């Protein structure tokens, strides 16, 4: 049975306010007690601003409706994402067990190289990206993550349209000394472009190396077979629709 989306029109008491995580209390103090909703995931669930939720949902929903799946995986995952959005269960905070993320396939202008980072938790070379963390513009979130994880400043979208969609399982793991429960990433990927000659650096709390690879080398560098077959090979294959920039 599908869990319905429940909206609570909150008139917070001081006591209830104190039960919120510290970062949510700060957000509450900033925005006041009106216009928030909670997702039905218990006490540790995301808070969204109702004033902007409808615009945010409709914008992403419209983008997904316009997106043309490249294969069956994208078709099925797109359908599931749309159902979750319509049910109000695709939050942009990371507190819920299924939440939005933004990834980037960063390529060279010639479309023959791709930027990867060696991910500390997964022990593998992987694409760049991360949690939306409240950012409703997922392209902006993808650009932010690339800059944070690689040090690149001059990175730009090849297109502002969604490049690919994926629903990704993440096993439980330790992060910064705390256990993170298994969860789902409702992922939207964008195609970005950068100059391989530009300086890069790692982000030690998330990755230990950042580097450029040839397209086939990038797939081979991953130690995650499912990502090799289902994600990275697909992302390379879709580049045929985006000719090199001369």
Tab-separated table of C-alpha atoms in Angstrom:
chain	number	residue	atom	x	y	z
A	1	UNK	CA	0.000	0.000	0.000
A	2	UNK	CA	1.414	3.361	-0.998
A	3	UNK	CA	2.064	5.745	1.882
A	4	UNK	CA	0.024	8.905	1.299
A	5	UNK	CA	1.674	12.282	1.367
A	6	UNK	CA	0.548	14.098	4.490
A	7	UNK	CA	0.747	17.854	4.903
A	8	UNK	CA	0.711	19.327	8.380
A	9	UNK	CA	-0.051	23.037	8.519
A	10	UNK	CA	2.214	23.747	11.394
A	11	UNK	CA	1.665	26.223	14.168
A	12	UNK	CA	4.757	25.169	16.073
A	13	UNK	CA	4.832	25.196	19.814
A	14	UNK	CA	8.168	25.975	21.362
A	15	UNK	CA	8.380	22.386	22.605
A	16	UNK	CA	7.879	20.907	19.141
A	17	UNK	CA	10.345	23.386	17.696
A	18	UNK	CA	13.007	22.058	20.059
A	19	UNK	CA	12.533	18.518	18.683
A	20	UNK	CA	13.794	19.582	15.257
A	21	UNK	CA	17.411	19.066	14.203
A	22	UNK	CA	19.560	22.143	14.779
A	23	UNK	CA	19.821	23.018	11.081
A	24	UNK	CA	16.016	22.831	10.744
A	25	UNK	CA	15.521	25.001	13.830
A	26	UNK	CA	17.710	27.649	12.211
A	27	UNK	CA	15.657	27.427	9.014
A	28	UNK	CA	12.451	27.653	11.069
A	29	UNK	CA	13.657	30.744	12.919
A	30	UNK	CA	14.536	32.345	9.599
A	31	UNK	CA	11.233	31.617	7.864
A	32	UNK	CA	8.761	31.568	10.767
A	33	UNK	CA	6.114	28.965	11.636
A	34	UNK	CA	4.019	29.243	8.472
A	35	UNK	CA	4.388	27.351	5.254
A	36	UNK	CA	6.119	24.108	6.167
A	37	UNK	CA	5.268	20.463	5.576
A	38	UNK	CA	6.708	17.219	6.849
A	39	UNK	CA	7.007	13.954	4.981
A	40	UNK	CA	5.555	10.810	6.638
A	41	UNK	CA	8.897	9.292	7.615
A	42	UNK	CA	8.867	9.663	11.386
A	43	UNK	CA	10.647	12.218	13.473
A	44	UNK	CA	13.700	12.532	11.229
A	45	UNK	CA	12.002	13.642	8.042
A	46	UNK	CA	12.522	16.546	5.690
A	47	UNK	CA	10.971	19.957	6.011
A	48	UNK	CA	9.895	21.809	2.878
A	49	UNK	CA	8.730	25.363	2.344
A	50	UNK	CA	5.135	25.128	1.119
A	51	UNK	CA	5.340	28.548	-0.503
A	52	UNK	CA	7.871	27.186	-3.016
A	53	UNK	CA	7.059	23.460	-3.001
A	54	UNK	CA	4.433	23.628	-5.760
A	55	UNK	CA	6.660	25.652	-8.095
A	56	UNK	CA	9.596	23.338	-7.402
A	57	UNK	CA	7.544	20.199	-7.979
A	58	UNK	CA	5.956	21.489	-11.168
A	59	UNK	CA	9.282	22.630	-12.628
A	60	UNK	CA	10.999	19.271	-12.084
A	61	UNK	CA	7.864	17.423	-13.166
A	62	UNK	CA	7.764	19.454	-16.386
A	63	UNK	CA	11.451	18.762	-17.052
A	64	UNK	CA	10.939	15.036	-16.522
A	65	UNK	CA	7.876	15.001	-18.758
A	66	UNK	CA	9.912	16.660	-21.503
A	67	UNK	CA	12.821	14.256	-20.995
A	68	UNK	CA	13.064	11.523	-23.641
A	69	UNK	CA	14.372	8.250	-22.161
A	70	UNK	CA	17.328	6.686	-23.945
A	71	UNK	CA	16.661	3.107	-22.804
A	72	UNK	CA	14.316	1.027	-20.670
A	73	UNK	CA	16.170	1.861	-17.454
A	74	UNK	CA	15.564	5.573	-17.985
A	75	UNK	CA	11.974	4.970	-19.017
A	76	UNK	CA	11.165	2.974	-15.865
A	77	UNK	CA	13.061	5.283	-13.524
A	78	UNK	CA	11.491	8.383	-15.089
A	79	UNK	CA	8.019	6.917	-14.516
A	80	UNK	CA	8.857	6.145	-10.885
A	81	UNK	CA	10.258	9.640	-10.296
A	82	UNK	CA	7.147	11.239	-11.726
A	83	UNK	CA	4.935	9.120	-9.458
A	84	UNK	CA	6.976	10.124	-6.430
A	85	UNK	CA	6.821	13.807	-7.362
A	86	UNK	CA	3.070	13.654	-7.841
A	87	UNK	CA	2.743	11.989	-4.418
A	88	UNK	CA	4.959	14.624	-2.808
A	89	UNK	CA	7.570	12.033	-1.864
A	90	UNK	CA	10.687	13.267	-3.677
A	91	UNK	CA	12.190	15.692	-1.135
A	92	UNK	CA	15.289	17.749	-1.802
A	93	UNK	CA	16.649	17.227	1.720
A	94	UNK	CA	18.643	14.122	2.597
A	95	UNK	CA	16.767	13.158	5.793
A	96	UNK	CA	14.211	10.924	4.054
A	97	UNK	CA	15.096	7.391	2.924
A	98	UNK	CA	14.482	8.410	-0.695
A	99	UNK	CA	15.656	11.874	-1.755
A	100	UNK	CA	16.774	13.886	-4.762
A	101	UNK	CA	20.383	14.029	-5.875
A	102	UNK	CA	22.150	15.709	-8.781
A	103	UNK	CA	25.036	14.155	-10.703
A	104	UNK	CA	27.276	15.392	-13.497
A	105	UNK	CA	28.968	13.743	-16.451
A	106	UNK	CA	31.777	16.251	-16.969
A	107	UNK	CA	33.333	15.995	-20.425
A	108	UNK	CA	35.964	17.832	-22.410
A	109	UNK	CA	34.900	20.171	-25.251
A	110	UNK	CA	36.098	17.491	-27.696
A	111	UNK	CA	33.830	14.914	-25.957
A	112	UNK	CA	36.713	12.442	-25.706
A	113	UNK	CA	37.524	12.715	-21.976
A	114	UNK	CA	35.533	12.604	-18.767
A	115	UNK	CA	36.309	13.800	-15.232
A	116	UNK	CA	36.075	11.295	-12.368
A	117	UNK	CA	36.806	11.337	-8.646
A	118	UNK	CA	38.007	8.430	-6.512
A	119	UNK	CA	35.195	8.102	-3.973
A	120	UNK	CA	36.336	7.352	-0.420
A	121	UNK	CA	33.226	5.481	0.719
A	122	UNK	CA	32.727	3.317	-2.363
A	123	UNK	CA	36.409	2.800	-3.088
A	124	UNK	CA	35.987	3.434	-6.788
A	125	UNK	CA	36.429	6.030	-9.490
A	126	UNK	CA	33.020	7.555	-10.031
A	127	UNK	CA	31.114	10.486	-11.468
A	128	UNK	CA	30.731	13.724	-9.529
A	129	UNK	CA	27.593	14.890	-7.799
A	130	UNK	CA	25.704	14.741	-4.550
A	131	UNK	CA	22.661	15.664	-2.525
A	132	UNK	CA	20.390	18.535	-3.467
A	133	UNK	CA	20.498	19.672	0.185
A	134	UNK	CA	17.526	21.980	-0.238
A	135	UNK	CA	18.549	23.306	-3.658
A	136	UNK	CA	15.474	23.139	-5.881
A	137	UNK	CA	17.452	23.884	-9.063
A	138	UNK	CA	19.147	20.526	-9.610
A	139	UNK	CA	21.413	21.883	-12.354
A	140	UNK	CA	22.761	24.415	-9.856
A	141	UNK	CA	23.223	21.590	-7.363
A	142	UNK	CA	25.215	19.564	-9.925
A	143	UNK	CA	27.436	22.559	-10.736
A	144	UNK	CA	27.989	23.220	-7.031
A	145	UNK	CA	28.981	19.614	-6.384
A	146	UNK	CA	31.470	19.559	-9.266
A	147	UNK	CA	33.132	22.745	-8.031
A	148	UNK	CA	33.285	21.476	-4.457
A	149	UNK	CA	34.537	17.983	-5.318
A	150	UNK	CA	37.071	18.881	-8.017
A	151	UNK	CA	38.061	22.500	-7.487
A	152	UNK	CA	37.037	23.338	-11.053
A	153	UNK	CA	35.718	26.861	-11.420
A	154	UNK	CA	35.089	27.127	-15.167
A	155	UNK	CA	32.523	24.368	-15.556
A	156	UNK	CA	29.403	24.947	-17.641
A	157	UNK	CA	26.370	23.009	-18.830
A	158	UNK	CA	26.461	21.617	-22.353
A	159	UNK	CA	22.671	21.777	-22.077
A	160	UNK	CA	20.357	22.901	-19.317
A	161	UNK	CA	18.105	19.935	-20.073
A	162	UNK	CA	18.244	16.731	-18.048
A	163	UNK	CA	20.874	14.390	-19.504
A	164	UNK	CA	19.804	11.187	-17.736
A	165	UNK	CA	17.771	9.901	-14.805
A	166	UNK	CA	18.484	7.086	-12.388
A	167	UNK	CA	17.136	5.631	-9.158
A	168	UNK	CA	20.187	4.421	-7.269
A	169	UNK	CA	20.448	2.201	-4.212
A	170	UNK	CA	22.980	3.199	-1.563
A	171	UNK	CA	23.966	0.598	1.032
A	172	UNK	CA	24.364	1.598	4.656
A	173	UNK	CA	27.822	2.933	5.447
A	174	UNK	CA	29.894	4.976	7.862
A	175	UNK	CA	30.430	8.653	7.086
A	176	UNK	CA	32.417	11.002	9.305
A	177	UNK	CA	32.152	8.497	12.152
A	178	UNK	CA	28.369	8.066	11.940
A	179	UNK	CA	26.281	5.303	10.412
A	180	UNK	CA	24.143	6.281	7.417
A	181	UNK	CA	21.225	3.921	6.781
A	182	UNK	CA	20.612	2.382	3.386
A	183	UNK	CA	18.607	4.702	1.148
A	184	UNK	CA	17.632	5.633	-2.406
A	185	UNK	CA	19.007	8.431	-4.539
A	186	UNK	CA	16.398	9.845	-6.906
A	187	UNK	CA	19.038	11.068	-9.284
A	188	UNK	CA	19.022	13.564	-12.129
A	189	UNK	CA	22.198	13.857	-14.225
A	190	UNK	CA	23.390	16.834	-16.266
A	191	UNK	CA	25.996	16.983	-19.017
A	192	UNK	CA	28.678	19.513	-18.116
A	193	UNK	CA	31.831	20.663	-19.853
A	194	UNK	CA	35.254	21.789	-18.617
A	195	UNK	CA	38.787	22.230	-19.882
A	196	UNK	CA	41.055	19.272	-18.977
A	197	UNK	CA	43.953	21.727	-18.699
A	198	UNK	CA	42.286	23.554	-15.808
A	199	UNK	CA	43.665	22.732	-12.353
A	200	UNK	CA	41.765	20.249	-10.183
A	201	UNK	CA	42.153	19.095	-6.602
A	202	UNK	CA	40.549	16.481	-4.393
A	203	UNK	CA	38.090	17.037	-1.545
A	204	UNK	CA	39.671	14.897	1.187
A	205	UNK	CA	36.502	14.231	3.174
A	206	UNK	CA	34.847	12.771	0.058
A	207	UNK	CA	37.503	11.750	-2.473
A	208	UNK	CA	41.213	11.141	-2.605
A	209	UNK	CA	41.926	11.799	-6.299
A	210	UNK	CA	40.390	13.634	-9.249
A	211	UNK	CA	41.411	13.044	-12.841
A	212	UNK	CA	40.498	12.946	-16.513
A	213	UNK	CA	40.008	9.667	-18.385
A	214	UNK	CA	39.307	8.613	-21.935
A	215	UNK	CA	35.703	7.510	-22.364
A	216	UNK	CA	36.392	3.772	-22.337
A	217	UNK	CA	39.045	4.208	-19.657
A	218	UNK	CA	36.486	5.925	-17.426
A	219	UNK	CA	34.167	2.921	-17.569
A	220	UNK	CA	37.045	0.516	-16.926
A	221	UNK	CA	38.304	2.599	-13.985
A	222	UNK	CA	35.116	1.953	-12.008
A	223	UNK	CA	35.118	-1.096	-9.729
A	224	UNK	CA	31.298	-1.157	-9.593
A	225	UNK	CA	30.004	-3.515	-12.340
A	226	UNK	CA	26.422	-2.243	-12.208
A	227	UNK	CA	27.565	1.345	-12.711
A	228	UNK	CA	29.894	0.279	-15.502
A	229	UNK	CA	27.110	-1.454	-17.410
A	230	UNK	CA	24.030	0.587	-16.545
A	231	UNK	CA	25.305	4.115	-15.977
A	232	UNK	CA	28.747	5.020	-17.282
A	233	UNK	CA	28.458	3.118	-20.578
A	234	UNK	CA	25.056	4.725	-21.097
A	235	UNK	CA	26.345	8.227	-20.379
A	236	UNK	CA	29.140	7.755	-22.915
A	237	UNK	CA	26.729	6.373	-25.505
A	238	UNK	CA	24.464	9.396	-25.195
A	239	UNK	CA	27.330	11.750	-26.080
A	240	UNK	CA	26.662	11.029	-29.753
A	241	UNK	CA	23.813	13.532	-29.517
A	242	UNK	CA	26.172	16.310	-28.381
A	243	UNK	CA	28.852	16.943	-31.013
A	244	UNK	CA	32.267	18.301	-29.984
A	245	UNK	CA	32.625	22.036	-29.528
A	246	UNK	CA	35.334	23.373	-31.825
